[in-house]
Short mmCIF file of C-alpha atoms in Angstrom, two decimals:
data_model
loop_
_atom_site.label_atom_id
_atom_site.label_comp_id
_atom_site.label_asym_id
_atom_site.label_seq_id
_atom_site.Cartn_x
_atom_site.Cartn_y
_atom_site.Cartn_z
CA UNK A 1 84.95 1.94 263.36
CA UNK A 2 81.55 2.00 264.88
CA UNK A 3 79.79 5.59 266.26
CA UNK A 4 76.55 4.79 266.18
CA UNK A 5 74.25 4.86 269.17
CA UNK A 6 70.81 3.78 269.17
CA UNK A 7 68.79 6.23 270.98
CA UNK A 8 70.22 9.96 272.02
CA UNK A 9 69.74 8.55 275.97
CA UNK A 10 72.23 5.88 275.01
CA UNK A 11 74.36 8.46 274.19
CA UNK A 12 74.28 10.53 277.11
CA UNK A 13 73.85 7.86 279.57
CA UNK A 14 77.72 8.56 281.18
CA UNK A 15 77.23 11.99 281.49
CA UNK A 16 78.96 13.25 285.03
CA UNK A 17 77.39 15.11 287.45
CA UNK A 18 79.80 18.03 287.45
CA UNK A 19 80.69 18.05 284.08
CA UNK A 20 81.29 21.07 281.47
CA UNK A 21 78.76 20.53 278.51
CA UNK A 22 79.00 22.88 275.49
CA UNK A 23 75.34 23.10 273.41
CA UNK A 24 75.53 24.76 269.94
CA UNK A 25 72.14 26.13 268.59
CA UNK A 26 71.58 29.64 267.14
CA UNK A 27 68.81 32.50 269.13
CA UNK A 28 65.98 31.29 270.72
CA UNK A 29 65.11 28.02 268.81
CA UNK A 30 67.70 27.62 265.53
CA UNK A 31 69.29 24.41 265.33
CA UNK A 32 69.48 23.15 268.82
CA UNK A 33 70.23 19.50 269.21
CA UNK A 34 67.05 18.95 270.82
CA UNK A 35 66.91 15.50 271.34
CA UNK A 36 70.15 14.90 273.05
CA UNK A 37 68.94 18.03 275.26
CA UNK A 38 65.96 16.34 276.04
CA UNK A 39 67.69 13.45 276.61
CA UNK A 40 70.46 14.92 278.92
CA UNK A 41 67.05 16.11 281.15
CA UNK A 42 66.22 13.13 281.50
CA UNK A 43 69.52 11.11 281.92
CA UNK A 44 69.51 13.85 285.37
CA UNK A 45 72.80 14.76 285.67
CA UNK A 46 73.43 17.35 288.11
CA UNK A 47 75.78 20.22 288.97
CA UNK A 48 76.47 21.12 285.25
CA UNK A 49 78.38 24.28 283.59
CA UNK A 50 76.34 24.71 280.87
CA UNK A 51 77.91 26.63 277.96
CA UNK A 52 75.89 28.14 274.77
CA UNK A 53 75.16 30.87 273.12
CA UNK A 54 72.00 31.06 274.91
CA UNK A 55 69.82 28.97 276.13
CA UNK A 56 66.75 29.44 273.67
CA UNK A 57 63.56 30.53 274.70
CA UNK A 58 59.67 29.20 274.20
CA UNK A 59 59.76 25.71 274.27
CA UNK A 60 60.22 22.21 276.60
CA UNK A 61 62.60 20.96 274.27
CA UNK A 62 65.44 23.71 274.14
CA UNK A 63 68.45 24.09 277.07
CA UNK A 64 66.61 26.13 278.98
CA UNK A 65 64.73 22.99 280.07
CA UNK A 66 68.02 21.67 281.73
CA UNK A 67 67.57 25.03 284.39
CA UNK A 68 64.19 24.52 285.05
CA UNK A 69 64.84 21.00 285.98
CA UNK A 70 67.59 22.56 288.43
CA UNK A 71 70.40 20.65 287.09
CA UNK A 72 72.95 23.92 285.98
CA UNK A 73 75.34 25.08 288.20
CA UNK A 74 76.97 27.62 286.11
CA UNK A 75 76.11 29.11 282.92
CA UNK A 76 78.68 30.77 280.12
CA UNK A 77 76.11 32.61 277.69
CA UNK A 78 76.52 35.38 275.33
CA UNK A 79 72.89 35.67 275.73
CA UNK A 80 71.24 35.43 279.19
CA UNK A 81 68.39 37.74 278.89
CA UNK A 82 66.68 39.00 276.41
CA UNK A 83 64.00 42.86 276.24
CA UNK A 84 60.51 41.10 276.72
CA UNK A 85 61.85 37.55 276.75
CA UNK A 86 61.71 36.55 280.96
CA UNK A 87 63.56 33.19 281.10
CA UNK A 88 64.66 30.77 284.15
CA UNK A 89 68.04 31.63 284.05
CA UNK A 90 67.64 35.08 284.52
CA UNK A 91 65.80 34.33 287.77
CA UNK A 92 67.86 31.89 288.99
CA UNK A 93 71.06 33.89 288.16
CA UNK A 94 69.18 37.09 290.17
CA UNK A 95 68.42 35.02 292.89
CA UNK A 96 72.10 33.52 293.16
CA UNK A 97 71.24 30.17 292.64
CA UNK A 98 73.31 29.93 289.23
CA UNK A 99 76.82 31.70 288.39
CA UNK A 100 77.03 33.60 285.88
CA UNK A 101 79.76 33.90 282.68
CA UNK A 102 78.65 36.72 279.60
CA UNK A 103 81.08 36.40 276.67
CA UNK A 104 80.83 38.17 273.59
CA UNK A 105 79.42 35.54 270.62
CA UNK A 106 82.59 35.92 268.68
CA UNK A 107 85.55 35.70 271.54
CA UNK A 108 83.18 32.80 272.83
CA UNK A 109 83.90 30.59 269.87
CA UNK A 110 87.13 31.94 269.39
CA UNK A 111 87.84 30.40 273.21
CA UNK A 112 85.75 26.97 272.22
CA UNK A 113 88.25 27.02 268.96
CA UNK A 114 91.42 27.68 270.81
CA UNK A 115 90.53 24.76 272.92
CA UNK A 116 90.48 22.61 270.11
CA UNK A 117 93.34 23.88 268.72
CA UNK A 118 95.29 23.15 271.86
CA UNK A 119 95.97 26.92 272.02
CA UNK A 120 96.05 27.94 275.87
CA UNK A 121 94.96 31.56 275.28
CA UNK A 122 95.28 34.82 273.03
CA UNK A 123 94.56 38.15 273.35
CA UNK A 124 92.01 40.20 271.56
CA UNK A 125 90.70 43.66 270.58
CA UNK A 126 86.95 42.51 272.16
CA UNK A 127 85.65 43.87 275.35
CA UNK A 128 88.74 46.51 275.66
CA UNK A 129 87.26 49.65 277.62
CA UNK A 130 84.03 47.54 278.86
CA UNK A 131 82.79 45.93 282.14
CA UNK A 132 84.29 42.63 280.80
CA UNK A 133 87.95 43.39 280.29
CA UNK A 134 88.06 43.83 284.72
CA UNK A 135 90.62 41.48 285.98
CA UNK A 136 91.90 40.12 282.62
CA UNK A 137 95.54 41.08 281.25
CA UNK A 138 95.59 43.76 279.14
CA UNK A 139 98.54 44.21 276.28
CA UNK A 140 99.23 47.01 273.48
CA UNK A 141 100.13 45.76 270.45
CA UNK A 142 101.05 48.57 267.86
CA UNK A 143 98.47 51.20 268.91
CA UNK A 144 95.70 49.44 269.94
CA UNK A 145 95.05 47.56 273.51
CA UNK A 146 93.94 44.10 273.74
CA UNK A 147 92.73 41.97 276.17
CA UNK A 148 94.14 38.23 277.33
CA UNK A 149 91.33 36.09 276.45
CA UNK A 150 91.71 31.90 277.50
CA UNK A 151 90.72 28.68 275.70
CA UNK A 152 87.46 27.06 276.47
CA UNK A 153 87.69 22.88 276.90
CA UNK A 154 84.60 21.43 277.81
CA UNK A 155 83.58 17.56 278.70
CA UNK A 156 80.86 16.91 276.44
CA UNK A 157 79.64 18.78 273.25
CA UNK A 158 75.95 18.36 272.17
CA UNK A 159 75.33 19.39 268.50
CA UNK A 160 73.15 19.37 265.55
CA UNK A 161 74.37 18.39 261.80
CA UNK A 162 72.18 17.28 258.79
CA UNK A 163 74.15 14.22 257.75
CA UNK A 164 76.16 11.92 259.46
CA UNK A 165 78.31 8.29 258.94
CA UNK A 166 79.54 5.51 260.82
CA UNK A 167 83.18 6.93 260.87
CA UNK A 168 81.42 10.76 262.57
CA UNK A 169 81.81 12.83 259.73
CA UNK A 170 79.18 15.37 259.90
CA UNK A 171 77.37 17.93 257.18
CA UNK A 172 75.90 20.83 257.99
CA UNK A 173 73.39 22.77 255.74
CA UNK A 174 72.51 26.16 254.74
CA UNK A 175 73.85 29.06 257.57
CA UNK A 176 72.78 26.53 260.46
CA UNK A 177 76.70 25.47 261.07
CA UNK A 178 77.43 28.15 263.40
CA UNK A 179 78.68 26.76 266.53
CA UNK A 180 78.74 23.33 266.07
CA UNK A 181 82.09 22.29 264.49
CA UNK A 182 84.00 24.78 266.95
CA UNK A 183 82.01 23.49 270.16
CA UNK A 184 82.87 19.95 269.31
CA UNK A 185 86.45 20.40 268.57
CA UNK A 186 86.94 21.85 272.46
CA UNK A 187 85.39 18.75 273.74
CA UNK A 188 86.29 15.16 274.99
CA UNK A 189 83.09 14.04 273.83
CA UNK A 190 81.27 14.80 271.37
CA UNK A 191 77.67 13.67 270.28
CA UNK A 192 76.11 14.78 267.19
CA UNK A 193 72.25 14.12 266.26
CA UNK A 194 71.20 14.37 262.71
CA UNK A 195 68.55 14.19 260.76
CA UNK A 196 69.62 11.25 258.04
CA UNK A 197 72.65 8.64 259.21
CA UNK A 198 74.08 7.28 255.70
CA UNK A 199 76.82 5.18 254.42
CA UNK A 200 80.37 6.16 254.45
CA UNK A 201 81.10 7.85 251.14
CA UNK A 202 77.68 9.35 250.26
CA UNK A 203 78.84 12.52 252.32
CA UNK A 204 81.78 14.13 249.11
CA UNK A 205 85.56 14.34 251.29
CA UNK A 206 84.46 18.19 250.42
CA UNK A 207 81.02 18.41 252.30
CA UNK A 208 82.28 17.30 255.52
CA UNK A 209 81.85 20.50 257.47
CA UNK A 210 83.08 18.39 260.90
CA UNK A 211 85.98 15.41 260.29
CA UNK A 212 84.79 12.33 262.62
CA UNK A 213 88.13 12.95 264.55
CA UNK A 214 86.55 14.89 266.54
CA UNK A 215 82.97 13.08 266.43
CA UNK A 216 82.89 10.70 269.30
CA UNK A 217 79.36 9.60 268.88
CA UNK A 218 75.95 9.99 266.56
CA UNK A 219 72.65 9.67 267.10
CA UNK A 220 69.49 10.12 264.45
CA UNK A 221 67.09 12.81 265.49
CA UNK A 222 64.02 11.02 267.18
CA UNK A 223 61.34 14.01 267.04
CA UNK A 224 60.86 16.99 264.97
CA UNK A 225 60.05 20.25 266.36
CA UNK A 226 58.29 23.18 264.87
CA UNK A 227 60.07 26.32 263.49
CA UNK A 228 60.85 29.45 265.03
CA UNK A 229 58.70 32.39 264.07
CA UNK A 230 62.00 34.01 262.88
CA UNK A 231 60.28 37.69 263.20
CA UNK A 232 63.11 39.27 265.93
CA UNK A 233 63.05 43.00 265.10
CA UNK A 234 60.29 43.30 262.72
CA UNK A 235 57.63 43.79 264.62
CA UNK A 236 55.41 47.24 264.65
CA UNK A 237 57.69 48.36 261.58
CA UNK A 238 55.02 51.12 260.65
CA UNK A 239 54.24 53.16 263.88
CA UNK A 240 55.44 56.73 264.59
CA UNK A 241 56.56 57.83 268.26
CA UNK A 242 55.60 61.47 268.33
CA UNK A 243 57.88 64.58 269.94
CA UNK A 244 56.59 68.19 271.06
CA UNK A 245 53.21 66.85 269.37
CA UNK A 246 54.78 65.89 266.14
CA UNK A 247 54.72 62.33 264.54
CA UNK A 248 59.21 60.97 263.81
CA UNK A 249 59.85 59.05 260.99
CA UNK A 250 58.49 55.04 261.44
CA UNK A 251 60.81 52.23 262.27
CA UNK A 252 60.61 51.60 258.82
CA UNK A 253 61.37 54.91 257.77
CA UNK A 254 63.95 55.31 259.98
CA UNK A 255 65.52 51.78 258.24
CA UNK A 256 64.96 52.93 255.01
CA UNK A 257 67.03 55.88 255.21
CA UNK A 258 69.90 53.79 256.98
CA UNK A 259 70.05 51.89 253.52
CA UNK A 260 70.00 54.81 251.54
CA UNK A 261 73.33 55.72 253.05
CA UNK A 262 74.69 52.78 252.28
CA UNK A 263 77.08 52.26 249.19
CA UNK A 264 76.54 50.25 246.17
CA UNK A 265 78.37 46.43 246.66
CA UNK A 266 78.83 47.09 250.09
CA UNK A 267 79.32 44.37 252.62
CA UNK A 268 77.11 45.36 255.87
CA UNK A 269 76.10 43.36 259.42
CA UNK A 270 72.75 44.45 260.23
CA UNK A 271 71.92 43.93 264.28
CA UNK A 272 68.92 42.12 266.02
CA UNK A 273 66.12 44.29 266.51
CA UNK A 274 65.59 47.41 264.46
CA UNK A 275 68.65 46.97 262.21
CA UNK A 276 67.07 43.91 261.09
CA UNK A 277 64.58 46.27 259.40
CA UNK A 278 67.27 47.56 256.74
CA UNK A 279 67.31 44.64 255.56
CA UNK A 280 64.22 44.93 253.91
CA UNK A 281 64.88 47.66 251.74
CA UNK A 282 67.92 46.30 250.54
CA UNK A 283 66.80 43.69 247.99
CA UNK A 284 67.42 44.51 244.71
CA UNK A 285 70.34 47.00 245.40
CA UNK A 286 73.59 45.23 245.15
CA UNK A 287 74.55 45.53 249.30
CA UNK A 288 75.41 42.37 250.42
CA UNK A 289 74.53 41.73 253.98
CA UNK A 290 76.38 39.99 256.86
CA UNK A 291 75.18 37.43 259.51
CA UNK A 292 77.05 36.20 262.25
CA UNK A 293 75.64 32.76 262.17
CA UNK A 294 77.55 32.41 258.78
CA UNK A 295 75.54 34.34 256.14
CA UNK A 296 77.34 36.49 253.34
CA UNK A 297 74.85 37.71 250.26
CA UNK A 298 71.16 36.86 251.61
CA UNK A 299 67.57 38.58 251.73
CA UNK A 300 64.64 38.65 254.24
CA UNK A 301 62.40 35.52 253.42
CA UNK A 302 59.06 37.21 253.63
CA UNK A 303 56.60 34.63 252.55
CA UNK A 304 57.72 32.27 255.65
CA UNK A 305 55.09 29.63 254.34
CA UNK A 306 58.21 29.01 252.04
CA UNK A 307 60.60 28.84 254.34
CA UNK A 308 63.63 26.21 254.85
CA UNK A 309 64.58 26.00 258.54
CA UNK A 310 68.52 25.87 257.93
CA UNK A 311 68.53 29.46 256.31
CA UNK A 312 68.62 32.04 258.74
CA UNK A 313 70.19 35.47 259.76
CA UNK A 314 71.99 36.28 263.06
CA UNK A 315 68.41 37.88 263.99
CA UNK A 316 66.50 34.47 263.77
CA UNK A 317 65.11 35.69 260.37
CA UNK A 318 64.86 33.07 257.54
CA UNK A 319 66.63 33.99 254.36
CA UNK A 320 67.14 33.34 251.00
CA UNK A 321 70.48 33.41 249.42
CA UNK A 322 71.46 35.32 246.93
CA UNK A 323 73.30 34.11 243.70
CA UNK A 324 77.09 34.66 244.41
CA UNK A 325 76.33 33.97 248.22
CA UNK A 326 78.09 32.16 250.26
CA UNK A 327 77.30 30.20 253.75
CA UNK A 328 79.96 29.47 256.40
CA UNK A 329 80.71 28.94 260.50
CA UNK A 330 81.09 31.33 262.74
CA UNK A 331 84.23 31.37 262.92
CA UNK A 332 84.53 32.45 259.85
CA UNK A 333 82.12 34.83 260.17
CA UNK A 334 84.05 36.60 262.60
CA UNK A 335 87.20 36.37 260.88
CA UNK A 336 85.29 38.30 258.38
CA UNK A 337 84.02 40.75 261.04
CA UNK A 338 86.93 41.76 263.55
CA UNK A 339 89.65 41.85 260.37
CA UNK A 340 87.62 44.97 259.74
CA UNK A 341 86.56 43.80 255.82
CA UNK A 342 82.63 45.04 256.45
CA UNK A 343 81.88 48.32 254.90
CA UNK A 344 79.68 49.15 257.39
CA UNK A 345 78.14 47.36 260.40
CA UNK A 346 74.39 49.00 261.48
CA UNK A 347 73.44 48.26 265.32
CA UNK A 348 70.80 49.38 267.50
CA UNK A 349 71.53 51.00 271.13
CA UNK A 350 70.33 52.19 274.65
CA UNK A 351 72.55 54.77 274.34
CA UNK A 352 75.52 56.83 272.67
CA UNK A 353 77.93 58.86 274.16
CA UNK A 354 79.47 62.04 272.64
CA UNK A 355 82.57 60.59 272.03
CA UNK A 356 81.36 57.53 270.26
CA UNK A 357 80.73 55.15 273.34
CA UNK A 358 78.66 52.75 272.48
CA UNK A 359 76.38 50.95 275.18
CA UNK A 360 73.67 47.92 273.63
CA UNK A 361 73.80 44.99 275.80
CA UNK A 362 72.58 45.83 279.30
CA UNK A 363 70.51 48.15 281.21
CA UNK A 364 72.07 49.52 284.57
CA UNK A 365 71.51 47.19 287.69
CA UNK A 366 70.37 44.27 285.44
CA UNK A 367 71.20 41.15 286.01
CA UNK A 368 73.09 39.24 282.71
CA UNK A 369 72.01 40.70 279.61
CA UNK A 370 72.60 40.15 275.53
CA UNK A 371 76.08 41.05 274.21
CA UNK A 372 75.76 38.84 271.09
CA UNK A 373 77.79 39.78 268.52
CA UNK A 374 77.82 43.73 269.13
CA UNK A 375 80.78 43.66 270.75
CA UNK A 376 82.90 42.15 268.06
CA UNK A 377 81.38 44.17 265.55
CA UNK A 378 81.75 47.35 267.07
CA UNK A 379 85.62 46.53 268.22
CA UNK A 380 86.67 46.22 264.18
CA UNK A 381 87.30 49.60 263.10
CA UNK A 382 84.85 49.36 260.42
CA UNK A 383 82.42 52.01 259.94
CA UNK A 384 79.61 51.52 262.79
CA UNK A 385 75.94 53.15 262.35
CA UNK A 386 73.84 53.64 265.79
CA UNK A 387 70.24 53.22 264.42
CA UNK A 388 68.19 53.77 267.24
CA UNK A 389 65.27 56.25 268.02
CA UNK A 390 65.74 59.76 270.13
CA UNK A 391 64.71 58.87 273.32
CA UNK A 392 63.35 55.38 274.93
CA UNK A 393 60.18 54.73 275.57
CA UNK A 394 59.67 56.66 279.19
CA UNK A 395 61.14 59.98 277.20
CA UNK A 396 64.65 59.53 278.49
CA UNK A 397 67.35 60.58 276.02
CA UNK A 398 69.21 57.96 274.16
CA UNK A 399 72.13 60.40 273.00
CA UNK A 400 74.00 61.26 276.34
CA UNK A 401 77.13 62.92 277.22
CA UNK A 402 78.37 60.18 278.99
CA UNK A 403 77.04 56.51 279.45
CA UNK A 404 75.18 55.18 282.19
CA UNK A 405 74.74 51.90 280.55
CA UNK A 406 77.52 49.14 280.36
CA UNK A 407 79.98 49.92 277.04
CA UNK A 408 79.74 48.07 274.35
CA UNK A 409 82.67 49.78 272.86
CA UNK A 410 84.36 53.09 273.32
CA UNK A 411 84.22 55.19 270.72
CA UNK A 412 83.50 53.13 268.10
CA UNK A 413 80.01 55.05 266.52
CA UNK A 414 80.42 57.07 263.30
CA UNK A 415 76.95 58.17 262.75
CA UNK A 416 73.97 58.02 264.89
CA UNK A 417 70.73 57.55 262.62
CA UNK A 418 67.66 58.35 264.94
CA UNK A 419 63.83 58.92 264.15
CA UNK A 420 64.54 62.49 264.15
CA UNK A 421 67.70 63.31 263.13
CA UNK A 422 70.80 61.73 261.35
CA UNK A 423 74.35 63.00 263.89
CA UNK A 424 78.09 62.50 261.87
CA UNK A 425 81.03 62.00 264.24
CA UNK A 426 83.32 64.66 262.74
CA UNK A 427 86.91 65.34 264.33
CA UNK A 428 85.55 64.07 267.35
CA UNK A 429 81.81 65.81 267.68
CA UNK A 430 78.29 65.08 266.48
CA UNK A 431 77.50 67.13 263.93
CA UNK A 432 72.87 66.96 262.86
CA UNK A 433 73.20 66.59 259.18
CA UNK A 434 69.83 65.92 258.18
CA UNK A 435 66.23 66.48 260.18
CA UNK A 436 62.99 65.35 259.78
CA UNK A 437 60.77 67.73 258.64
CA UNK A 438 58.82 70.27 261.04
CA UNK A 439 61.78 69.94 263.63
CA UNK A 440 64.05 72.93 264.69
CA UNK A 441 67.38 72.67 265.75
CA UNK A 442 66.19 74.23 268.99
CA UNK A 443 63.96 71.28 269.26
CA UNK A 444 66.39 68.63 268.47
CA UNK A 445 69.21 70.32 270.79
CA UNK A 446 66.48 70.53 273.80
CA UNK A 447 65.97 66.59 273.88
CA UNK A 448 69.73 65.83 272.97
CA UNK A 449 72.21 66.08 275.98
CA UNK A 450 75.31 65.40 274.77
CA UNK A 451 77.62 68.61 272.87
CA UNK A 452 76.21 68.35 269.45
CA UNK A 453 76.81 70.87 265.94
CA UNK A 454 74.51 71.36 263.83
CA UNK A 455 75.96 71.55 259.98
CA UNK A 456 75.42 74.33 258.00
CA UNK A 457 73.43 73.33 254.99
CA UNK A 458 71.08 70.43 257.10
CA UNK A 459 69.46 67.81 254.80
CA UNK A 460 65.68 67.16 254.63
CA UNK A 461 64.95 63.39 256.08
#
């Protein structure tokens, strides 16, 4: 049995115009099979539906090359946009030139596994009560709703392993698996590129993360490309916004006290952005922390000059495992996440409503936008922190009576932790348990629009 191709554009050369091509890789530059995208740019094929997490971001080597060289027809992202990041896509989506799919990270490889599985469809808890559920079927099960969600076959697969053989068995390494085995299961054809090609047998029956069943072809990795910064969320940690003339608590304050609340041997998902924060003053307490990408028991690499490119959280952060951690796919990783087994899941958000609503993804009238992960989270039942600050950066309020901005999930926030003030849900209201210091409640209520209580003996933050 012979896989082997010489060159990634050997590989690719049959690719249809037309066709459906799934590409695994992890944020803006993790783990992307870079070569065979490179080499699907220049094999030209045209008209494609391109499906991915998202298409990276900040380099000629990562899927986003495949819009700019108008080849992409239609896109199914969890990620299409990103605060800050402008990208092609998002431009050629706005302008109508590309159509559009968003699907949550988790229901996205559930669909890509259900493929390969030769499931037709299932339903699922995800997206009930948001812009995403319109036009799907809707069933209760028990007490809860859930939405009809189908499988996900695609044409060609491109994705990225460490080892390879002849017969297609791939290896993955460190929390870098993600996508791939689940992407190449829902496709006819599958090409994986990987950094060492050995002989059958070196790869133990155990260490094969992908069987070659479902490896069509293999390809070595012919260029190397440098690292992500892996800094999402952890940028301008220290500075203070300041209210009625007064200085809130820091970013990093603000984190800090988010992991004080948290239990000893917890298991918690930290968000991107400013949940990533927590996770620096978590080392050395025994809270184990969660990454979608297929983390469990990991801290925040902060000496990145010692970094190793196939550890990394859901955030694009390099890691370091703990001892007792473990490193998986995301599939896995959501089993672990929608079965509800997280003690606590910490996200950031545009807004929360006074019943719970929470909204994270998009910003009204924008095109796309960046579900991620959020919305599995948030639809587990597990105990949900909104860490976010007061208002946004015009001044607006961030805790609102009702929602302007697309759900994440309906009432689904336990406790909102802000740079003023930490809010309990409590039969049904917010009640301000603790405020910064030199705040009144008159203050607080004043900037806070939604039907809050404020608790009797309130806690110093």
């Amino acid at each position: 049995m012979q896989k082997l191709f010489d060159s990634p554009a050997a590989a690719l050369a049959d690719v249809a115009d037309g066709s459906s091509v799934a590409i695994a890789g992890f944020g803006v530059g993790h783990s992307y099979p870079n070569s065979l995208v490179i080499a699907l740019r220049d094999q030209g094929a045209r008209g494609l539906c391109i499906v991915a997490n998202s298409l990276g971001a900040g380099g000629d080597f990562r899927p986003q090359i495949l819009v700019q060289n108008d080849q992409v027809k239609r896109l199914v992202l969890s990620f299409s946009s990103r605060p800050g990041l402008p990208s092609p896509e998002e431009a050629k989506v706005a302008a109508g030139e590309i159509e559009l799919e968003l699907v949550p990270q988790g229901i996205l490889v559930e669909r890509m596994r259900a493929a390969g599985a030769g499931l037709p469809a299932f339903y699922s808890p995800v997206t009930v009560g948001t812009p995403l559920q319109a036009g799907k079927e809707v069933r209760s099960f028990g007490d809860r709703s859930f939405v009809l969600e189908h499988a996900l076959p695609v044409d060609v697969a491109l994705i990225r392993g460490y080892r390879a053989d002849r017969f297609g068995n791939v290896e993955f390494r460190g929390s870098s698996a993600h996508f791939h085995a689940s992407f190449a299961k829902a496709a006819k054809l599958a090409v994986v590129e990987v950094e060492e090609i050995v002989e059958p047998g070196v790869i133990a029956p155990e260490r094969v993360g992908l069987p070659g069943i479902f490896v069509s072809r293999v390809v070595h990795t012919t260029t190397t490309y440098p690292a992500p910064k892996g800094l999402m969320g952890r940028r301008a940690a220290d500075s203070n916004r300041e209210y009625f003339g007064k200085p809130a608590l820091s970013r990093s304050e603000m984190a800090q006290r988010v992991a004080a609340m948290l239990p000893d041997d917890a298991y918690v998902n930290l968000g991107s952005g400013l949940p990533t924060l927590v996770a620096g003053h978590t080392q050395g307490k025994t809270i184990i922390l969660h990454a979608e990408n297929g983390a469990l028991g990991y801290d925040l690499l902060e000496d990145t000059t010692d970094l190793d490119v196939d550890f990394f959280d859901a955030a694009g952060n390099f890691i370091r495992m703990r001892p007792g951690g473990a490193v998986f796919d995301s599939v896995v990783s959501f089993e672990v996440a929608r079965s509800g087994r997280l003690s606590a899941i910490v996200l950031g958000a545009y807004q929360v409503s006074a019943q719970g609503d929470l909204a994270n993804w998009a910003l009204p009238g924008q095109i796309g936008g960046g579900i991620g992960g959020a919305m599995d989270l948030a639809a587990s039942g597990s105990h949900v922190i909104a860490l976010m600050e007061h208002c946004d950066s015009k001044g607006n309020p961030k805790l609102v009576q009702t929602c302007s901005c697309p759900l994440t999930a309906p009432a689904c926030v336990d406790v909102v932790v802000t740079d003023l003030a930490v809010l309990e849900r409590i039969d049904g209201r917010f009640v301000v348990t603790a405020l910064v210091e030199g705040f009144t409640r008159d203050e607080i209520q004043s900037i806070t629009p939604m039907k809050i209580d404020f608790a009797d003996q309130i806690r110093a933050m």
